[in-house]
PDB file of C-alpha atoms in Angstrom:
ATOM      1  CA  MET A   1      -0.260  -0.103   0.035  1.00 44.00           C
ATOM      2  CA  PHE A   2       1.237   3.758  -0.485  1.00 49.00           C
ATOM      3  CA  ALA A   3       2.259   5.439   2.448  1.00 61.00           C
ATOM      4  CA  PRO A   4       2.488   9.120   2.189  1.00 69.00           C
ATOM      5  CA  THR A   5       5.068  11.077   4.256  1.00 73.00           C
ATOM      6  CA  PRO A   6       2.946  13.359   7.396  1.00 79.00           C
ATOM      7  CA  ARG A   7       3.961  16.210   4.735  1.00 81.00           C
ATOM      8  CA  SER A   8       1.745  15.614   2.051  1.00 83.00           C
ATOM      9  CA  MET A   9      -0.470  14.019   4.417  1.00 88.00           C
ATOM     10  CA  GLU A  10      -0.630  17.591   6.482  1.00 91.00           C
ATOM     11  CA  LEU A  11      -0.644  19.107   2.521  1.00 91.00           C
ATOM     12  CA  ALA A  12      -3.790  17.279   1.846  1.00 93.00           C
ATOM     13  CA  ILE A  13      -5.876  18.267   5.161  1.00 96.00           C
ATOM     14  CA  LEU A  14      -5.317  21.825   4.025  1.00 96.00           C
ATOM     15  CA  ARG A  15      -6.412  21.488   0.216  1.00 95.00           C
ATOM     16  CA  LEU A  16      -9.657  19.507   2.026  1.00 96.00           C
ATOM     17  CA  LEU A  17     -10.296  22.367   4.126  1.00 96.00           C
ATOM     18  CA  SER A  18      -9.222  25.688   1.832  1.00 96.00           C
ATOM     19  CA  ARG A  19     -12.256  24.013  -0.244  1.00 94.00           C
ATOM     20  CA  GLU A  20     -15.025  23.456   2.354  1.00 91.00           C
ATOM     21  CA  ARG A  21     -16.193  26.017   5.434  1.00 89.00           C
ATOM     22  CA  HIS A  22     -15.114  24.061   7.337  1.00 93.00           C
ATOM     23  CA  LEU A  23     -15.204  19.588   8.344  1.00 95.00           C
ATOM     24  CA  ASN A  24     -15.675  17.465  11.088  1.00 95.00           C
ATOM     25  CA  ILE A  25     -12.146  15.791  11.938  1.00 95.00           C
ATOM     26  CA  PHE A  26     -13.284  12.111  11.719  1.00 93.00           C
ATOM     27  CA  ASN A  27     -14.558  12.839   8.300  1.00 93.00           C
ATOM     28  CA  VAL A  28     -11.423  13.751   6.985  1.00 95.00           C
ATOM     29  CA  ILE A  29      -9.687  11.110   8.991  1.00 94.00           C
ATOM     30  CA  GLY A  30     -12.063   8.334   9.098  1.00 92.00           C
ATOM     31  CA  ARG A  31     -13.989   6.102  11.199  1.00 87.00           C
ATOM     32  CA  THR A  32     -13.305   2.388  11.646  1.00 78.00           C
ATOM     33  CA  GLY A  33     -14.818   0.763   8.492  1.00 75.00           C
ATOM     34  CA  GLN A  34     -15.566   3.425   7.056  1.00 81.00           C
ATOM     35  CA  GLY A  35     -13.225   6.197   4.962  1.00 84.00           C
ATOM     36  CA  GLY A  36     -12.504   9.384   5.229  1.00 93.00           C
ATOM     37  CA  ALA A  37     -12.412  12.645   3.106  1.00 95.00           C
ATOM     38  CA  LEU A  38      -8.610  12.228   2.940  1.00 94.00           C
ATOM     39  CA  ALA A  39      -8.280   8.789   1.989  1.00 92.00           C
ATOM     40  CA  THR A  40     -10.288   9.666  -1.003  1.00 93.00           C
ATOM     41  CA  ALA A  41      -7.541  12.668  -1.541  1.00 91.00           C
ATOM     42  CA  LEU A  42      -5.335  10.654  -1.434  1.00 89.00           C
ATOM     43  CA  GLY A  43      -6.235   8.239  -3.379  1.00 88.00           C
ATOM     44  CA  MET A  44      -6.326   4.685  -0.950  1.00 87.00           C
ATOM     45  CA  THR A  45      -7.359   3.096   2.225  1.00 88.00           C
ATOM     46  CA  PHE A  46      -6.131   3.565   5.545  1.00 89.00           C
ATOM     47  CA  ASP A  47      -5.474   1.111   8.216  1.00 88.00           C
ATOM     48  CA  LYS A  48      -5.281   1.128  11.521  1.00 88.00           C
ATOM     49  CA  ALA A  49      -2.128   3.182  11.371  1.00 85.00           C
ATOM     50  CA  THR A  50      -2.136   5.641   9.180  1.00 87.00           C
ATOM     51  CA  ARG A  51      -5.539   7.205  10.330  1.00 90.00           C
ATOM     52  CA  ASN A  52      -3.417   7.565  13.643  1.00 90.00           C
ATOM     53  CA  LEU A  53      -0.514   9.282  11.363  1.00 87.00           C
ATOM     54  CA  ALA A  54      -3.625  11.453  10.132  1.00 91.00           C
ATOM     55  CA  LEU A  55      -4.897  12.420  13.439  1.00 93.00           C
ATOM     56  CA  ARG A  56      -1.344  12.883  14.439  1.00 90.00           C
ATOM     57  CA  CYS A  57      -1.145  15.810  11.023  1.00 91.00           C
ATOM     58  CA  PHE A  58      -4.261  16.968  11.691  1.00 93.00           C
ATOM     59  CA  ARG A  59      -2.736  17.937  15.670  1.00 92.00           C
ATOM     60  CA  THR A  60      -0.134  19.302  14.325  1.00 90.00           C
ATOM     61  CA  LEU A  61      -1.626  21.217  11.870  1.00 94.00           C
ATOM     62  CA  GLU A  62      -3.187  22.652  14.801  1.00 94.00           C
ATOM     63  CA  ASP A  63      -0.854  23.372  17.411  1.00 92.00           C
ATOM     64  CA  LYS A  64       0.986  25.301  14.315  1.00 89.00           C
ATOM     65  CA  GLY A  65      -1.942  27.406  13.657  1.00 94.00           C
ATOM     66  CA  LEU A  66      -2.824  26.302  10.076  1.00 95.00           C
ATOM     67  CA  VAL A  67      -6.528  25.149  11.284  1.00 96.00           C
ATOM     68  CA  GLN A  68      -8.909  25.812  14.280  1.00 96.00           C
ATOM     69  CA  PRO A  69     -12.326  24.678  15.897  1.00 95.00           C
ATOM     70  CA  THR A  70     -14.914  26.578  14.810  1.00 95.00           C
ATOM     71  CA  LEU A  71     -15.897  26.527  18.159  1.00 93.00           C
ATOM     72  CA  THR A  72     -19.643  26.779  16.708  1.00 89.00           C
ATOM     73  CA  ASP A  73     -20.991  23.451  16.984  1.00 82.00           C
ATOM     74  CA  LEU A  74     -23.856  22.727  19.734  1.00 82.00           C
ATOM     75  CA  MET A  75     -22.892  18.672  19.803  1.00 85.00           C
ATOM     76  CA  ASP A  76     -19.335  18.651  18.999  1.00 86.00           C
ATOM     77  CA  PRO A  77     -17.970  22.174  18.951  1.00 86.00           C
ATOM     78  CA  LYS A  78     -14.044  20.805  18.769  1.00 91.00           C
ATOM     79  CA  ASP A  79     -14.573  18.568  16.198  1.00 93.00           C
ATOM     80  CA  TRP A  80     -15.794  20.544  13.766  1.00 95.00           C
ATOM     81  CA  PHE A  81     -12.348  22.585  11.803  1.00 97.00           C
ATOM     82  CA  GLU A  82     -11.435  25.328   9.739  1.00 97.00           C
ATOM     83  CA  ILE A  83      -8.283  27.281   8.128  1.00 97.00           C
ATOM     84  CA  THR A  84      -6.854  30.127   9.247  1.00 97.00           C
ATOM     85  CA  ASP A  85      -5.227  32.439   7.026  1.00 95.00           C
ATOM     86  CA  ALA A  86      -1.825  31.073   7.779  1.00 93.00           C
ATOM     87  CA  GLY A  87      -3.193  27.581   6.646  1.00 95.00           C
ATOM     88  CA  ARG A  88      -3.907  29.021   3.825  1.00 94.00           C
ATOM     89  CA  ASP A  89      -0.493  30.903   3.467  1.00 91.00           C
ATOM     90  CA  ALA A  90       1.612  27.594   4.138  1.00 90.00           C
ATOM     91  CA  LEU A  91      -0.655  25.696   1.523  1.00 90.00           C
ATOM     92  CA  VAL A  92       0.785  28.568  -1.131  1.00 87.00           C
ATOM     93  CA  ARG A  93       3.611  27.555  -0.110  1.00 85.00           C
ATOM     94  CA  GLY A  94       3.532  23.889  -0.155  1.00 83.00           C
ATOM     95  CA  ALA A  95       5.205  24.676   3.339  1.00 84.00           C
ATOM     96  CA  VAL A  96       3.943  23.688   6.557  1.00 83.00           C
ATOM     97  CA  ASP A  97       6.530  25.159   8.375  1.00 85.00           C
ATOM     98  CA  GLU A  98       9.498  27.834   8.275  1.00 88.00           C
ATOM     99  CA  LEU A  99      12.039  25.802   7.676  1.00 92.00           C
ATOM    100  CA  ASP A 100      10.511  23.717   5.235  1.00 90.00           C
ATOM    101  CA  VAL A 101      10.087  27.630   3.465  1.00 89.00           C
ATOM    102  CA  VAL A 102      14.159  28.317   4.549  1.00 94.00           C
ATOM    103  CA  LEU A 103      14.837  24.555   2.370  1.00 94.00           C
ATOM    104  CA  ASN A 104      12.820  24.808  -0.320  1.00 91.00           C
ATOM    105  CA  SER A 105      14.687  28.369  -1.142  1.00 93.00           C
ATOM    106  CA  ILE A 106      17.893  26.483  -1.040  1.00 96.00           C
ATOM    107  CA  HIS A 107      16.847  23.134  -2.609  1.00 94.00           C
ATOM    108  CA  PRO A 108      13.661  22.042  -3.958  1.00 89.00           C
ATOM    109  CA  ARG A 109      14.168  18.502  -2.637  1.00 90.00           C
ATOM    110  CA  LEU A 110      14.717  19.190   0.564  1.00 93.00           C
ATOM    111  CA  PRO A 111      11.632  19.142   1.929  1.00 89.00           C
ATOM    112  CA  GLU A 112      11.005  15.572   0.806  1.00 86.00           C
ATOM    113  CA  ILE A 113      13.948  14.274   1.882  1.00 90.00           C
ATOM    114  CA  ARG A 114      13.207  15.852   5.321  1.00 90.00           C
ATOM    115  CA  ALA A 115       8.884  14.257   4.774  1.00 83.00           C
ATOM    116  CA  GLY A 116      10.923  10.247   3.951  1.00 82.00           C
ATOM    117  CA  ALA A 117      13.072  10.681   7.011  1.00 85.00           C
ATOM    118  CA  TRP A 118      10.023  11.307   9.379  1.00 82.00           C
ATOM    119  CA  ASP A 119       8.099   8.317   6.812  1.00 76.00           C
ATOM    120  CA  ALA A 120      10.681   5.601   7.387  1.00 80.00           C
ATOM    121  CA  VAL A 121      10.716   6.062  11.083  1.00 79.00           C
ATOM    122  CA  HIS A 122       6.488   6.256  10.894  1.00 69.00           C
ATOM    123  CA  PHE A 123       6.779   3.100   8.432  1.00 65.00           C
ATOM    124  CA  GLY A 124       8.891   0.638   8.347  1.00 63.00           C
ATOM    125  CA  GLY A 125      11.328  -1.408  10.149  1.00 63.00           C
ATOM    126  CA  ALA A 126      14.983  -1.574  10.748  1.00 61.00           C
ATOM    127  CA  ASP A 127      16.014  -0.713   7.106  1.00 72.00           C
ATOM    128  CA  ALA A 128      13.683   2.256   7.231  1.00 78.00           C
ATOM    129  CA  LEU A 129      15.539   3.519  10.257  1.00 77.00           C
ATOM    130  CA  ARG A 130      18.874   3.273   8.571  1.00 78.00           C
ATOM    131  CA  GLN A 131      16.960   4.616   5.702  1.00 81.00           C
ATOM    132  CA  ALA A 132      15.753   7.510   8.331  1.00 83.00           C
ATOM    133  CA  ALA A 133      19.555   7.864   9.193  1.00 81.00           C
ATOM    134  CA  HIS A 134      20.532   8.220   6.024  1.00 81.00           C
ATOM    135  CA  SER A 135      17.863  11.116   4.974  1.00 86.00           C
ATOM    136  CA  GLY A 136      19.186  13.440   7.826  1.00 85.00           C
ATOM    137  CA  ARG A 137      22.924  12.916   7.140  1.00 84.00           C
ATOM    138  CA  GLU A 138      21.281  13.419   3.501  1.00 90.00           C
ATOM    139  CA  LEU A 139      19.142  16.547   4.405  1.00 92.00           C
ATOM    140  CA  ILE A 140      22.291  18.447   6.180  1.00 89.00           C
ATOM    141  CA  ASP A 141      25.028  17.439   3.175  1.00 88.00           C
ATOM    142  CA  ILE A 142      22.614  19.230   0.746  1.00 95.00           C
ATOM    143  CA  THR A 143      21.412  21.871   2.436  1.00 94.00           C
ATOM    144  CA  LEU A 144      25.629  22.681   3.357  1.00 91.00           C
ATOM    145  CA  LYS A 145      26.375  21.891  -0.176  1.00 95.00           C
ATOM    146  CA  GLU A 146      23.676  23.778  -2.180  1.00 97.00           C
ATOM    147  CA  GLY A 147      22.889  26.380  -0.060  1.00 97.00           C
ATOM    148  CA  ALA A 148      26.556  27.616   0.990  1.00 95.00           C
ATOM    149  CA  PRO A 149      28.534  27.292  -2.620  1.00 96.00           C
ATOM    150  CA  ASP A 150      31.886  27.303  -1.982  1.00 96.00           C
ATOM    151  CA  ASP A 151      33.087  30.407  -3.967  1.00 96.00           C
ATOM    152  CA  GLN A 152      30.364  32.388  -1.887  1.00 96.00           C
ATOM    153  CA  VAL A 153      31.446  30.781   1.364  1.00 94.00           C
ATOM    154  CA  ARG A 154      35.318  31.867   0.288  1.00 95.00           C
ATOM    155  CA  ALA A 155      34.188  34.734  -0.984  1.00 95.00           C
ATOM    156  CA  GLN A 156      33.130  36.046   2.810  1.00 92.00           C
ATOM    157  CA  PRO A 157      34.933  38.562   4.713  1.00 90.00           C
ATOM    158  CA  GLY A 158      37.510  37.464   7.128  1.00 89.00           C
ATOM    159  CA  PHE A 159      37.552  33.709   5.015  1.00 91.00           C
ATOM    160  CA  GLN A 160      39.806  31.447   5.964  1.00 92.00           C
ATOM    161  CA  ARG A 161      41.437  28.413   4.306  1.00 94.00           C
ATOM    162  CA  ASP A 162      41.582  24.922   7.083  1.00 92.00           C
ATOM    163  CA  LYS A 163      44.286  23.333   5.444  1.00 92.00           C
ATOM    164  CA  THR A 164      42.966  20.434   6.827  1.00 90.00           C
ATOM    165  CA  SER A 165      39.940  20.039   4.879  1.00 87.00           C
ATOM    166  CA  THR A 166      39.642  18.994   0.868  1.00 82.00           C
ATOM    167  CA  GLY A 167      38.668  22.565  -0.938  1.00 87.00           C
ATOM    168  CA  GLY A 168      40.190  24.338   2.554  1.00 94.00           C
ATOM    169  CA  ILE A 169      36.619  24.676   3.736  1.00 94.00           C
ATOM    170  CA  THR A 170      34.881  22.806   6.404  1.00 87.00           C
ATOM    171  CA  ARG A 171      31.251  21.799   7.257  1.00 85.00           C
ATOM    172  CA  LYS A 172      31.593  24.762  10.042  1.00 84.00           C
ATOM    173  CA  HIS A 173      32.393  27.123   7.319  1.00 89.00           C
ATOM    174  CA  ARG A 174      29.489  26.076   5.418  1.00 89.00           C
ATOM    175  CA  LEU A 175      26.829  26.705   8.371  1.00 88.00           C
ATOM    176  CA  LYS A 176      28.630  30.061   9.602  1.00 87.00           C
ATOM    177  CA  TYR A 177      27.930  30.998   5.879  1.00 92.00           C
ATOM    178  CA  LEU A 178      24.523  30.246   6.059  1.00 93.00           C
ATOM    179  CA  MET A 179      23.444  31.714   9.578  1.00 88.00           C
ATOM    180  CA  ILE A 180      24.486  34.987   8.759  1.00 90.00           C
ATOM    181  CA  THR A 181      22.745  34.567   5.181  1.00 93.00           C
ATOM    182  CA  HIS A 182      19.545  33.774   6.996  1.00 91.00           C
ATOM    183  CA  LYS A 183      19.848  34.919  10.134  1.00 87.00           C
ATOM    184  CA  SER A 184      22.343  38.213   9.412  1.00 82.00           C
ATOM    185  CA  THR A 185      24.263  37.397  12.815  1.00 68.00           C
ATOM    186  CA  ALA A 186      25.745  40.245  13.913  1.00 49.00           C
ATOM    187  CA  SER A 187      25.731  40.234  17.761  1.00 58.00           C
ATOM    188  CA  GLU A 188      27.815  38.482  19.699  1.00 60.00           C
ATOM    189  CA  SER A 189      25.555  36.279  21.378  1.00 68.00           C
ATOM    190  CA  LYS A 190      24.310  35.305  18.630  1.00 61.00           C
ATOM    191  CA  LEU A 191      27.364  33.547  16.875  1.00 55.00           C
ATOM    192  CA  SER A 192      27.118  32.164  20.047  1.00 65.00           C
ATOM    193  CA  GLU A 193      24.231  30.638  19.782  1.00 69.00           C
ATOM    194  CA  ALA A 194      24.552  30.374  16.165  1.00 58.00           C
ATOM    195  CA  GLU A 195      28.424  28.470  17.117  1.00 65.00           C
ATOM    196  CA  ARG A 196      26.961  25.769  19.520  1.00 74.00           C
ATOM    197  CA  ALA A 197      24.017  24.451  16.823  1.00 68.00           C
ATOM    198  CA  ILE A 198      26.917  24.076  13.987  1.00 62.00           C
ATOM    199  CA  ASP A 199      29.066  21.832  17.089  1.00 73.00           C
ATOM    200  CA  LEU A 200      26.074  19.947  17.457  1.00 66.00           C
ATOM    201  CA  LEU A 201      25.022  19.740  13.499  1.00 60.00           C
ATOM    202  CA  MET A 202      28.481  18.384  13.024  1.00 65.00           C
ATOM    203  CA  GLN A 203      27.537  15.447  15.488  1.00 70.00           C
ATOM    204  CA  LEU A 204      25.075  14.566  14.743  1.00 59.00           C
ATOM    205  CA  SER A 205      25.684  14.572  10.890  1.00 60.00           C
ATOM    206  CA  LYS A 206      28.494  12.084  11.865  1.00 71.00           C
ATOM    207  CA  ARG A 207      25.907  10.074  14.609  1.00 67.00           C
ATOM    208  CA  MET A 208      23.114   9.527  11.284  1.00 58.00           C
ATOM    209  CA  SER A 209      26.195   8.317   8.847  1.00 64.00           C
ATOM    210  CA  ALA A 210      27.116   6.037  11.117  1.00 68.00           C
ATOM    211  CA  ASP A 211      23.661   4.637  11.721  1.00 56.00           C
ATOM    212  CA  ALA A 212      23.104   5.098   8.163  1.00 56.00           C
ATOM    213  CA  HIS A 213      25.669   2.383   7.627  1.00 61.00           C
ATOM    214  CA  SER A 214      25.944   0.763  10.947  1.00 60.00           C
ATOM    215  CA  ARG A 215      25.253  -3.500  10.396  1.00 61.00           C
ATOM    216  CA  SER A 216      23.599  -3.315  13.788  1.00 61.00           C
ATOM    217  CA  THR A 217      20.149  -2.309  13.994  1.00 61.00           C
ATOM    218  CA  PRO A 218      19.374   1.566  15.112  1.00 62.00           C
ATOM    219  CA  GLU A 219      17.319   2.126  18.016  1.00 74.00           C
ATOM    220  CA  LYS A 220      14.072   3.982  17.106  1.00 79.00           C
ATOM    221  CA  GLN A 221      13.913   6.160  19.740  1.00 83.00           C
ATOM    222  CA  GLU A 222      18.157   6.747  19.005  1.00 78.00           C
ATOM    223  CA  VAL A 223      16.936   7.607  15.577  1.00 79.00           C
ATOM    224  CA  ILE A 224      14.119   9.841  16.139  1.00 83.00           C
ATOM    225  CA  ASP A 225      15.838  11.527  18.599  1.00 83.00           C
ATOM    226  CA  ALA A 226      19.055  12.446  16.524  1.00 81.00           C
ATOM    227  CA  LEU A 227      16.173  13.395  13.681  1.00 84.00           C
ATOM    228  CA  TYR A 228      14.609  15.938  16.099  1.00 84.00           C
ATOM    229  CA  SER A 229      18.179  17.255  17.372  1.00 82.00           C
ATOM    230  CA  SER A 230      19.308  17.423  14.056  1.00 83.00           C
ATOM    231  CA  GLU A 231      16.068  19.655  12.507  1.00 85.00           C
ATOM    232  CA  ALA A 232      16.897  21.883  16.463  1.00 83.00           C
ATOM    233  CA  ALA A 233      20.131  22.365  14.947  1.00 83.00           C
ATOM    234  CA  LEU A 234      18.712  23.320  11.174  1.00 87.00           C
ATOM    235  CA  ARG A 235      16.369  25.159  12.476  1.00 87.00           C
ATOM    236  CA  ALA A 236      19.216  27.892  14.430  1.00 85.00           C
ATOM    237  CA  VAL A 237      21.074  28.329  11.685  1.00 87.00           C
ATOM    238  CA  LEU A 238      18.079  29.664   9.287  1.00 91.00           C
ATOM    239  CA  THR A 239      14.878  30.764  10.638  1.00 86.00           C
TER     240      THR A 239
END
């Protein structure tokens, strides 16, 4: 069965709500033995695991302020939802959070790679967990290489070539360039914050690379923690 990514589910939910004034959450995700509007929109049948993922996606959209309960229904005031202005903006951008917006501006593949990492965590076993770690590393690598090209990094004021690195550019150089480009960091406190994010991101990248090539089975929570931490580091640098 086709397994949608959380990102594709969230965008599909926003599309459904953009077409209707309001919808009942259970009419969207469906009930046991009954298909919902979301399954129809995605062209698939939901099992229990997929319906639970749909519910988590719906709650994520609510937490981000992209959908909200109408609070007008007399029987189930919290079960009827409408899309917010922020949700309509997210639908236009094709991104459900600011990190996706920036990643898409660096390379359009990056939001899908990010979603694919979480997809592997939600839907797979041991091999899928290794794939999730690999996707997390790929997300970091492409962000660094596409977002901080060699010539632009070298052109930065005060750039000093690292003799121990091929081409003279380190991962730290690239992350500093991204931080300055996307956050216009100037104060010492912001620079220190960015340095901590840089160090964390370098460590996590190595960790996920090791997990991706290890013959041992990675622990699911270990991979989840690595992905969450790497995204926090990316946000600290990019948003």
